[in-house]
Short mmCIF file of C-alpha atoms in Angstrom, two decimals:
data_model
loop_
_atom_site.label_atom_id
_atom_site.label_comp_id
_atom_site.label_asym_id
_atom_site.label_seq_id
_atom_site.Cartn_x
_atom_site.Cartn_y
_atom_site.Cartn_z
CA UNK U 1 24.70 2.31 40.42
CA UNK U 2 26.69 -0.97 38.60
CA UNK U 3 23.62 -2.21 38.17
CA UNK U 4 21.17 0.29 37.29
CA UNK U 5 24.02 0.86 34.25
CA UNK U 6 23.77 -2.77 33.24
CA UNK U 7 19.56 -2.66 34.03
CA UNK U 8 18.01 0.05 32.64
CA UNK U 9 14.99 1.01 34.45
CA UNK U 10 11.94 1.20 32.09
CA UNK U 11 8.35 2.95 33.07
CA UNK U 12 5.51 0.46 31.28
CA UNK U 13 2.09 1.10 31.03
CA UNK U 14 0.33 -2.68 31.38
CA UNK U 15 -3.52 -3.84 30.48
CA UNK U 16 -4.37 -5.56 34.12
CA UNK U 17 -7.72 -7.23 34.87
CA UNK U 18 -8.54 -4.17 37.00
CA UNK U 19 -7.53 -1.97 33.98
CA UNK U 20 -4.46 0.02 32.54
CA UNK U 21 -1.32 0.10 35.40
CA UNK U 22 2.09 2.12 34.89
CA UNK U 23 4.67 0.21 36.58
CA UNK U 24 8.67 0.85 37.12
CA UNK U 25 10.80 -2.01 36.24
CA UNK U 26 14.24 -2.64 35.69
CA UNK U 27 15.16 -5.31 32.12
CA UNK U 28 17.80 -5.68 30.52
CA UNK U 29 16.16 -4.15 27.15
CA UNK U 30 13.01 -3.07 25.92
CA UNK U 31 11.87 -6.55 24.84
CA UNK U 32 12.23 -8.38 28.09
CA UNK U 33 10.23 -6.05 30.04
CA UNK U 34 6.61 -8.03 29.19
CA UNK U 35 9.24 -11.36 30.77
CA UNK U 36 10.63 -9.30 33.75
CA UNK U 37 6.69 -8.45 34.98
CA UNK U 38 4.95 -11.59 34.33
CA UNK U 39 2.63 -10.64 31.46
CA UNK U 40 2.28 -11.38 28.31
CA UNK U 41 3.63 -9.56 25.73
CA UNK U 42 0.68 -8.44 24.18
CA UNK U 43 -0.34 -6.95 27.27
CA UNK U 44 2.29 -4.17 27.56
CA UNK U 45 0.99 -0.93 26.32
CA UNK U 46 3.93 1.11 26.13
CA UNK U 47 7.47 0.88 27.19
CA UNK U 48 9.79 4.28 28.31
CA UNK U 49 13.40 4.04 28.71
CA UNK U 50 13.75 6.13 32.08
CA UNK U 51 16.97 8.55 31.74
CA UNK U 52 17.09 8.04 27.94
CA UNK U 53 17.50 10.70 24.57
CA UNK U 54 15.53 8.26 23.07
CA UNK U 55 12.06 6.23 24.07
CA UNK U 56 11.84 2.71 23.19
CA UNK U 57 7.70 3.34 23.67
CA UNK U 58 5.21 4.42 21.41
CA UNK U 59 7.46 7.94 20.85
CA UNK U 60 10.51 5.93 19.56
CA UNK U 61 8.51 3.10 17.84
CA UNK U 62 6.14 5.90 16.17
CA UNK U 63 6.22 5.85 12.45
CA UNK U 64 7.75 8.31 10.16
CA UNK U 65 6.41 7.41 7.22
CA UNK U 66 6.51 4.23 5.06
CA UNK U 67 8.71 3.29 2.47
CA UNK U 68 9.58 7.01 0.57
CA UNK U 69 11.13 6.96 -2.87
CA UNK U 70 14.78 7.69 -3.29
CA UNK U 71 15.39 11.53 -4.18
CA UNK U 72 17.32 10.72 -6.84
CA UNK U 73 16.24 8.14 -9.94
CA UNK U 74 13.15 7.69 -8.45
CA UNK U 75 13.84 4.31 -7.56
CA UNK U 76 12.94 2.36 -4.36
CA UNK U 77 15.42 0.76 -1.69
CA UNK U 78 15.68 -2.57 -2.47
CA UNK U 79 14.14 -3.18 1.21
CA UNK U 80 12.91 -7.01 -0.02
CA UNK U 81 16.10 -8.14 -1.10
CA UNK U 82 18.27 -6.07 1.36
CA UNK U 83 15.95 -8.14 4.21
CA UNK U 84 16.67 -11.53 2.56
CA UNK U 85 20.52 -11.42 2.03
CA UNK U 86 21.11 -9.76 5.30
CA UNK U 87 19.19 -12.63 6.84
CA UNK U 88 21.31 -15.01 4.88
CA UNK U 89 24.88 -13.48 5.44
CA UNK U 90 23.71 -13.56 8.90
CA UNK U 91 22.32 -17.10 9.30
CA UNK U 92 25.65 -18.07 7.45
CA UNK U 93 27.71 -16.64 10.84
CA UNK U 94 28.87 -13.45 9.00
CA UNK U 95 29.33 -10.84 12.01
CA UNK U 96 26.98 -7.41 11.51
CA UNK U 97 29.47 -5.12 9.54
CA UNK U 98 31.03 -7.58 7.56
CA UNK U 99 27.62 -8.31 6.51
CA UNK U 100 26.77 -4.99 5.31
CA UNK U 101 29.70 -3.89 3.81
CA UNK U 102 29.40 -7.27 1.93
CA UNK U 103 26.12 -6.62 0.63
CA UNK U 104 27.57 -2.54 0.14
CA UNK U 105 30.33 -4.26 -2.38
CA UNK U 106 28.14 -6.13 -4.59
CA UNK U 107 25.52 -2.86 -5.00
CA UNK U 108 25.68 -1.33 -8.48
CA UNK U 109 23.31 1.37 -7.64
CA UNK U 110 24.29 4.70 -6.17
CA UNK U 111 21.53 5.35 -4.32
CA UNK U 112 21.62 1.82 -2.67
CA UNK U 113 25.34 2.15 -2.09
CA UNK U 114 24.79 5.46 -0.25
CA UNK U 115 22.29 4.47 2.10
CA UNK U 116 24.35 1.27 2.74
CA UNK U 117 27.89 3.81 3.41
CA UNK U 118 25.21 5.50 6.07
CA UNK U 119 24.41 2.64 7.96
CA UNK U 120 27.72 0.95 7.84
CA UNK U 121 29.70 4.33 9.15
CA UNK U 122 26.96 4.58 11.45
CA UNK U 123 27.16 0.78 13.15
CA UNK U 124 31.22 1.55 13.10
CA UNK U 125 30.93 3.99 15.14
CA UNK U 126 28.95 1.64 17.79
CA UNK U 127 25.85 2.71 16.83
CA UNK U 128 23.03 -0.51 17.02
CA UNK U 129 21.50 -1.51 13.72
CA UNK U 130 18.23 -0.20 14.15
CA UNK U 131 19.53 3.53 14.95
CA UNK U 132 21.84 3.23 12.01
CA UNK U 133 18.76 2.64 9.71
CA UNK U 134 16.81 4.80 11.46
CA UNK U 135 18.85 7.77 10.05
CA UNK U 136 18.19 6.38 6.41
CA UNK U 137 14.29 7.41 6.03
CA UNK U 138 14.33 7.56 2.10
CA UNK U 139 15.66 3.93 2.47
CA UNK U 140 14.47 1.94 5.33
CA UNK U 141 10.64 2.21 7.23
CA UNK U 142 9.59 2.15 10.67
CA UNK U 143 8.25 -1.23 10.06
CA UNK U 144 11.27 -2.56 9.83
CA UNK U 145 13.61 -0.28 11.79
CA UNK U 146 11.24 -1.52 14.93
CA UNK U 147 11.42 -5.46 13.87
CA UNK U 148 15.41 -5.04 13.90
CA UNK U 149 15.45 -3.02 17.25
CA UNK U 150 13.19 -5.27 18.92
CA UNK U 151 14.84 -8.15 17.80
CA UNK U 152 18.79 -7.19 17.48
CA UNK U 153 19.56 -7.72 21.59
CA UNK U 154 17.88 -10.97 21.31
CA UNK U 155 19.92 -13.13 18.79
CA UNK U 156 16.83 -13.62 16.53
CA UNK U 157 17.67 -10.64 13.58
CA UNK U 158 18.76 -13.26 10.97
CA UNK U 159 15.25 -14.66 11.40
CA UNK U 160 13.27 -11.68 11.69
CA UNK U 161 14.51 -9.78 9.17
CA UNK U 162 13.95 -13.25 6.99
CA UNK U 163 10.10 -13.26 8.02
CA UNK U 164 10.33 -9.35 6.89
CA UNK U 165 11.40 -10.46 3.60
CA UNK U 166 8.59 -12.79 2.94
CA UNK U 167 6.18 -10.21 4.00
CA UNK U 168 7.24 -7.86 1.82
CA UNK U 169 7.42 -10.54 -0.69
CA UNK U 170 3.92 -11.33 -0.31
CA UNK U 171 2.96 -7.49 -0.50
CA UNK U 172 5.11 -7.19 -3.72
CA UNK U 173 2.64 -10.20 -5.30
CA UNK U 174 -0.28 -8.92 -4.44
CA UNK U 175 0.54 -6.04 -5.88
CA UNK U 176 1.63 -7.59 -9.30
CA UNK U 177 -1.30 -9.51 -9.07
CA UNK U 178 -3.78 -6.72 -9.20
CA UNK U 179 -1.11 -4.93 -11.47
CA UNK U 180 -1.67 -7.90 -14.09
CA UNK U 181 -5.58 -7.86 -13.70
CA UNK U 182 -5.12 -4.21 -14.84
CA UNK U 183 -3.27 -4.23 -17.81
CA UNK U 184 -6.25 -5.26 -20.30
CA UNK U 185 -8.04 -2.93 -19.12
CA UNK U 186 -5.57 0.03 -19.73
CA UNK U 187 -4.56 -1.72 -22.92
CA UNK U 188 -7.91 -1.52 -24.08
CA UNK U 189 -8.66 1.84 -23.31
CA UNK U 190 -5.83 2.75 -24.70
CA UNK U 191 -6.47 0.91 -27.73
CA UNK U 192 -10.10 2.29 -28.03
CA UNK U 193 -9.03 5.94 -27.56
CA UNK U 194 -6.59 5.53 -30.15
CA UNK U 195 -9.69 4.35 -32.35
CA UNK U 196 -11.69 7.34 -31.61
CA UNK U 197 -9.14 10.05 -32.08
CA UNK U 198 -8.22 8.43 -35.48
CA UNK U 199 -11.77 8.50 -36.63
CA UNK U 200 -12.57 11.87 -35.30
CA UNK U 201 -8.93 13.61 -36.45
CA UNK U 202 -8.01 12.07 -39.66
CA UNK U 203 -11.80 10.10 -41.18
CA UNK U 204 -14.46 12.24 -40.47
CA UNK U 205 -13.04 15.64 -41.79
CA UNK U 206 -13.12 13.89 -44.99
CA UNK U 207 -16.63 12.52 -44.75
CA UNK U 208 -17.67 15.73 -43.88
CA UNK U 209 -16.77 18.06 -46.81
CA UNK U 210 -18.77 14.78 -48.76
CA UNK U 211 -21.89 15.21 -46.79
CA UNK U 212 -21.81 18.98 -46.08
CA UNK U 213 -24.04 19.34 -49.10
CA UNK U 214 -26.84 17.56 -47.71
CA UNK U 215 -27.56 20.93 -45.65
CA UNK U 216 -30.77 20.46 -42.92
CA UNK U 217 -31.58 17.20 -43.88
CA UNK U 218 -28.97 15.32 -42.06
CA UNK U 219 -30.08 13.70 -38.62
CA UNK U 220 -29.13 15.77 -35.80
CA UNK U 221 -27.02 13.75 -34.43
CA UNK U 222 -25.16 13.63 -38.00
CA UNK U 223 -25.19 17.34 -38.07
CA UNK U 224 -23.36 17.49 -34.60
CA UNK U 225 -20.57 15.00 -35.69
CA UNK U 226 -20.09 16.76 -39.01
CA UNK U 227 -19.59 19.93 -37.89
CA UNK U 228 -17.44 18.68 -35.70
CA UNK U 229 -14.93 17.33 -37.78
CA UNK U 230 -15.32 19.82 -40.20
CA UNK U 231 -13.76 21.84 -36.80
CA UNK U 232 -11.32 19.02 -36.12
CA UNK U 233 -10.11 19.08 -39.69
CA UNK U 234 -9.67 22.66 -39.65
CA UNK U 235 -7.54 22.95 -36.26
CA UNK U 236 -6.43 19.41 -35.82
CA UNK U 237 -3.67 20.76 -33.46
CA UNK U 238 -6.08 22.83 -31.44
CA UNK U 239 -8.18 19.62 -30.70
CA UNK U 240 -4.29 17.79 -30.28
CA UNK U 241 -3.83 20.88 -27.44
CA UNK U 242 -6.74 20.87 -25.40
CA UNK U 243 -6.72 16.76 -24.98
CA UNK U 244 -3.38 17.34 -23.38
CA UNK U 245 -4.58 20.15 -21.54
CA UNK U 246 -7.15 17.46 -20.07
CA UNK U 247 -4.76 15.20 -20.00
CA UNK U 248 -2.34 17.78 -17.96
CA UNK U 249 -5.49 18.46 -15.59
CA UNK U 250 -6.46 15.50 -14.71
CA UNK U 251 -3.02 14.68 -13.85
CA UNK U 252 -2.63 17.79 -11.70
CA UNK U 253 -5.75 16.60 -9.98
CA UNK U 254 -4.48 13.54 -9.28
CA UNK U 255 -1.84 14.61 -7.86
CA UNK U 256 -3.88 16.26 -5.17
CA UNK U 257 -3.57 14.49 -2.23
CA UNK U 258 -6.94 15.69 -0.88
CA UNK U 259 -8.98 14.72 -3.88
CA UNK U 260 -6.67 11.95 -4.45
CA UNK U 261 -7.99 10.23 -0.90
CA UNK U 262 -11.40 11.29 -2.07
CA UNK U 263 -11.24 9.23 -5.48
CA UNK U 264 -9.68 6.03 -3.19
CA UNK U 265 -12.19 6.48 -0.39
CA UNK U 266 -14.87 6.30 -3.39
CA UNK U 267 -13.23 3.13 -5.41
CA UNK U 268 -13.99 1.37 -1.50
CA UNK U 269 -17.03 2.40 -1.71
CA UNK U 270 -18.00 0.04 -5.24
CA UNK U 271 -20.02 -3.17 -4.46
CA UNK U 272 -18.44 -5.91 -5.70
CA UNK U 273 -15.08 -3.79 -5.77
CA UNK U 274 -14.92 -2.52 -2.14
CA UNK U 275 -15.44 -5.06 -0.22
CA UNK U 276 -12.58 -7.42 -1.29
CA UNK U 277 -10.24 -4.14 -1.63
CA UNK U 278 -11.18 -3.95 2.22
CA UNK U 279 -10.15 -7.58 3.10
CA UNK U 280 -7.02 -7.34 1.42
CA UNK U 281 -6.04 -4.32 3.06
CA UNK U 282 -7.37 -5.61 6.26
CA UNK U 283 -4.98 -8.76 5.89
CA UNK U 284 -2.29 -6.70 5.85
CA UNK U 285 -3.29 -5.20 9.00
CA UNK U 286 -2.93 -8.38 10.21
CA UNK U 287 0.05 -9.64 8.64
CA UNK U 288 2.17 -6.50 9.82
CA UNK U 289 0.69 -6.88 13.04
CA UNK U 290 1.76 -10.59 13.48
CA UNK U 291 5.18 -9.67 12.77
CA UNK U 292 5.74 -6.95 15.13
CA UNK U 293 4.01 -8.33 17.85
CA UNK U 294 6.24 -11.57 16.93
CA UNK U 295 9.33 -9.64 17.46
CA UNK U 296 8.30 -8.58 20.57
CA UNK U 297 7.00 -4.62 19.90
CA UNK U 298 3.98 -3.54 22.30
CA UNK U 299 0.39 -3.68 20.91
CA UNK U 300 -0.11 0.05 21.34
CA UNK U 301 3.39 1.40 19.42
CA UNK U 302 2.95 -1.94 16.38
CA UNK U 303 -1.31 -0.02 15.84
CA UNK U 304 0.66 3.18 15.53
CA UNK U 305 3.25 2.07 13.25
CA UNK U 306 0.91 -0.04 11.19
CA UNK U 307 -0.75 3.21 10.34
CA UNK U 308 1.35 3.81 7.60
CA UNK U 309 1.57 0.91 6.28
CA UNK U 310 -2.46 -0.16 5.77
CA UNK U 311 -4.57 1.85 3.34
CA UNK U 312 -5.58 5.54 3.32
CA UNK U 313 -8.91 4.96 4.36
CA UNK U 314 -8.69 2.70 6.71
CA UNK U 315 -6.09 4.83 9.04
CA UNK U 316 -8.38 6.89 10.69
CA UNK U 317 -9.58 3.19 12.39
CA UNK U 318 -6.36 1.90 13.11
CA UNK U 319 -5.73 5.51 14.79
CA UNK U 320 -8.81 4.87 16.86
CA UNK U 321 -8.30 1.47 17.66
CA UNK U 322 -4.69 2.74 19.11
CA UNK U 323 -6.43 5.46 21.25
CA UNK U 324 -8.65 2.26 22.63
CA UNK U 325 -5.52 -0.13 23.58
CA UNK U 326 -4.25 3.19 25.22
CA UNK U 327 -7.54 3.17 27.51
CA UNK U 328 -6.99 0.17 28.52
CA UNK U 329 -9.52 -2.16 26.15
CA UNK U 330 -8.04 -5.19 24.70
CA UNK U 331 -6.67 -5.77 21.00
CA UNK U 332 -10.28 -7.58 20.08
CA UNK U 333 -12.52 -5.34 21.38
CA UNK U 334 -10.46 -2.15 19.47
CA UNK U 335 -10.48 -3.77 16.09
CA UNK U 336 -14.01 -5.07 16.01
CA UNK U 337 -14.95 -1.51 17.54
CA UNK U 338 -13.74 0.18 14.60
CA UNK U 339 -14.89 -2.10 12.16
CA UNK U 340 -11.02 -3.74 11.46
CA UNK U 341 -11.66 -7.25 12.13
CA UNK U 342 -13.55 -9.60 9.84
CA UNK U 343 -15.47 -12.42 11.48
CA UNK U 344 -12.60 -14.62 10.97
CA UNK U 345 -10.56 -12.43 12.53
CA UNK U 346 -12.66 -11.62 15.50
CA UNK U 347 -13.00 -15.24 16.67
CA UNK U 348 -8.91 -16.08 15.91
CA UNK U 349 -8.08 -12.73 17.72
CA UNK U 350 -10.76 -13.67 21.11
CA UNK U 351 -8.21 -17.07 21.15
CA UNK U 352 -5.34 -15.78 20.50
CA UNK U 353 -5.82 -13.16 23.37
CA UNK U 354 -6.50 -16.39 25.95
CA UNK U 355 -3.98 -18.40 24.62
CA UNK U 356 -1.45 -15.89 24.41
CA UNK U 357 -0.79 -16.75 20.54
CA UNK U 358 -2.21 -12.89 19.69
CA UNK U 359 0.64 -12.95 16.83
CA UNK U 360 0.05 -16.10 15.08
CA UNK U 361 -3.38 -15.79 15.31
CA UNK U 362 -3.49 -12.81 13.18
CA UNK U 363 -1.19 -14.74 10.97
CA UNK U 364 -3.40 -17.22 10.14
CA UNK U 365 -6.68 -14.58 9.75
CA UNK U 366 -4.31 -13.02 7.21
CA UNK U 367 -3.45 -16.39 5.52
CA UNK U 368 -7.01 -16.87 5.30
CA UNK U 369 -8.16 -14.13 3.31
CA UNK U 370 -5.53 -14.30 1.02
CA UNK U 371 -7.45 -16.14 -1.38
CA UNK U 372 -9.40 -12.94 -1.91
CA UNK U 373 -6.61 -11.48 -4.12
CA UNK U 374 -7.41 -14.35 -6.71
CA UNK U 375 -11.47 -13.82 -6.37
CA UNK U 376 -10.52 -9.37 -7.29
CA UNK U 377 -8.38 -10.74 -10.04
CA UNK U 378 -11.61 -12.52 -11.18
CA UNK U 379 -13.60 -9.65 -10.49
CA UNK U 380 -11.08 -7.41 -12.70
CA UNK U 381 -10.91 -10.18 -15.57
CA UNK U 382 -15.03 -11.25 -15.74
CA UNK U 383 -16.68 -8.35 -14.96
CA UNK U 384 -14.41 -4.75 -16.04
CA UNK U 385 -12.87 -6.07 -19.04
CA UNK U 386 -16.59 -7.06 -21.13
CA UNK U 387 -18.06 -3.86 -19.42
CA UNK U 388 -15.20 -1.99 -20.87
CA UNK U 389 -15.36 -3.87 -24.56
CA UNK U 390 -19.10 -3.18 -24.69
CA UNK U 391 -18.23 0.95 -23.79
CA UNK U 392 -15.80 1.08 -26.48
CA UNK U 393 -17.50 -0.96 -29.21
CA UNK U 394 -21.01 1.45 -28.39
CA UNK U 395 -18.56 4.23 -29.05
CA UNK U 396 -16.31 3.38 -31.80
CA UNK U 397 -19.78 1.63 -32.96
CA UNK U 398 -21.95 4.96 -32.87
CA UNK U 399 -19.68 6.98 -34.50
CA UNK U 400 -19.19 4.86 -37.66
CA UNK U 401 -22.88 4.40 -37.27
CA UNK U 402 -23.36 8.05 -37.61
CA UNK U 403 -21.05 8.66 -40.24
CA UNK U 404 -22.79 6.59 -42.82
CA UNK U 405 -26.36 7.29 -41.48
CA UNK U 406 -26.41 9.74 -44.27
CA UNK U 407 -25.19 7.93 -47.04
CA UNK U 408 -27.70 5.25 -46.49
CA UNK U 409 -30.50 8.39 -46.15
CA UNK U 410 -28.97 10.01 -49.38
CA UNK U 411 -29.28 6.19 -50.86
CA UNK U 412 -33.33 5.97 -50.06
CA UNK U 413 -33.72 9.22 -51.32
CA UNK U 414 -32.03 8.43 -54.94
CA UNK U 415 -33.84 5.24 -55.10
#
């Protein structure tokens, strides 16, 4: 009975050459059970605590959703920096509380500071870090709540929660690199519409009480314009109205989440556009993938938490790919199956599955498609922005064209 209390007995479901096997075996924690069989880590499936509230398996690693905005202010946890200067404090010999109630004192932000006062009266009253920030959803993820419990018995938080930090780092440039590669664009549209509405609102009311006059013989396309802004000029805040009713609806459309996932499954679906939008979501795959398998979480329960973290289209795959580890097939063989590995991937995964290096192997797919952030930014820069001058000049263009279309007919006609 002494030692069953110090060994917990865990029920594991392994990938064997003669298929999937569910196997009893006592560890000291979740993360030495792959050592305490003889496997490899990647080869553990799933891991149950036997006689436990709470399963350190694919129930307790499951995700709950992926980095939710505070309720309040609308402002996001800090999660980056709060990863990094944990690490730090930690690497520095600072004990756990200390730590946090260090990093508590020098928050500004009440938001911050009360998810903080949650996980610091929750590790006071014995509770391990990873529960503690489990019971902060608006603040922490299940990406990182499973890096700390898989890595907080085994002396290596300081440097896991350090190689969390860079990956979140290196999601929070991507981001403001596509972020940059869009602000032209919106600029200029912005810019353009401005343009329009001017014209249409405040210039072409007054060049249409000029050329009302010239009755039938206008060019249709005058006629249509005219009228118009005679109509514009008339009700100016009428037209104001319903562009913010359109603007209103098309808001409440986005905000849809069904036709919202529509409109993103269809941006994938661009050539030229989609595929790079696939490899860059596909090298996050890999990158959160790497680090949870890195920290020692099972294949099966880092696929299911890596749901929430890759894009909306792609997590119907990643869901099937999961179901596939859980029959048994290997990593490899699930992601080329559902169409989540890229040829470098593919071949890196096959050696990293022999070699036992499944984690850094994915690292380095990821490291190699990085580049194709800088070839979309290109994409954004060379190709959008001059498709989106021409638009706007054939616009802003036409309608000046059309306004003095009949001044230069009423000049023929005089001469």
């Amino acid at each position: 009975m002494r030692r069953a209390a110090a060994m917990p007995s865990y029920l594991t479901r392994i990938h064997t050459a003669d298929g999937v096997r569910t196997q009893r075996v006592d560890a000291p924690d979740a993360q030495s059970v792959a050592a305490a069989l003889g496997v490899l880590p990647q080869h553990v499936l799933e891991v149950s605590e036997l006689g436990a509230s709470g399963l350190t398996g694919s129930a307790g690693f499951r995700a709950r959703g992926a980095r939710r905005l505070f309720s309040g202010g609308g402002k996001r946890f800090p999660l980056q920096l709060f990863s990094q200067e944990l690490a730090v404090l930690l690497d520095a010999g600072i004990a756990l509380l200390e730590a946090l109630n260090t990093l508590r004192e020098k928050e500004s932000n009440e938001a911050v500071r009360q998810a903080l006062d949650g996980v610091i009266q929750s590790v006071e009253q014995g509770q391990p870090l990873s529960a503690a920030m489990r019971q902060q959803p608006q603040a922490f993820d299940e990406l990182v709540c499973a890096i700390v419990a898989a890595n907080e018995r085994t002396g290596q938080l300081s440097a896991a929660l350090a190689q969390h930090s860079r990956y979140l780092a290196w999601v929070d440039g991507l981001r403001a690199k596509l972020l940059a590669a869009c602000v032209y664009p919106v600029m200029l549209l912005g810019v353009g519409s401005a343009v329009i509405l001017f014209l249409l609102l405040f210039v072409l009311p007054r060049f249409a009480g000029i050329l009302d006059g010239l009755g039938n013989e206008l060019p249709w396309a005058s006629r249509v314009l005219i009228q118009f802004g005679q109509t514009a000029g008339a009700h100016p805040l009428m037209v104001l109205g319903g562009l913010a009713l359109l603007a209103v609806a098309g808001l409440g459309l986005w905000r849809h989440a069904g036709l919202r996932q529509r409109l993103q499954a269809a941006v994938w679906t661009l050539p030229g556009l989609g595929p790079r939008l696939r490899v860059l979501a596909l090298a996050r795959l890999y990158r959160s993938l790497a680090m949870l398998l890195a920290s020692g979480v099972p294949v099966l329960a880092s696929l299911r938490i890596v749901q929430d973290v890759i894009a909306a289209p792609w997590r119907p795959a990643v869901a099937a790919a999961a179901a596939q580890i859980e029959r048994g097939e290997r990593l490899s063989e699930a992601l080329e199956a559902q169409d989540l590995a890229t040829p470098v991937a593919r071949r890196m995964v096959r050696v990293g599955e022999r070699s036992g290096e499944v984690a850094a192997m994915l690292d380095r797919a990821a490291a190699f498609h990085d580049e194709e952030a800088q070839r979309l930014t290109e994409l954004l820069t060379r190709a959008i922005n001059p498709a989106l001058m021409l638009v706007m000049g054939v616009l802003i263009g036409g309608i000046i064209v059309l306004m003095y279309l009949p001044i230069f007919q009423l000049v023929e006609q005089v001469q």
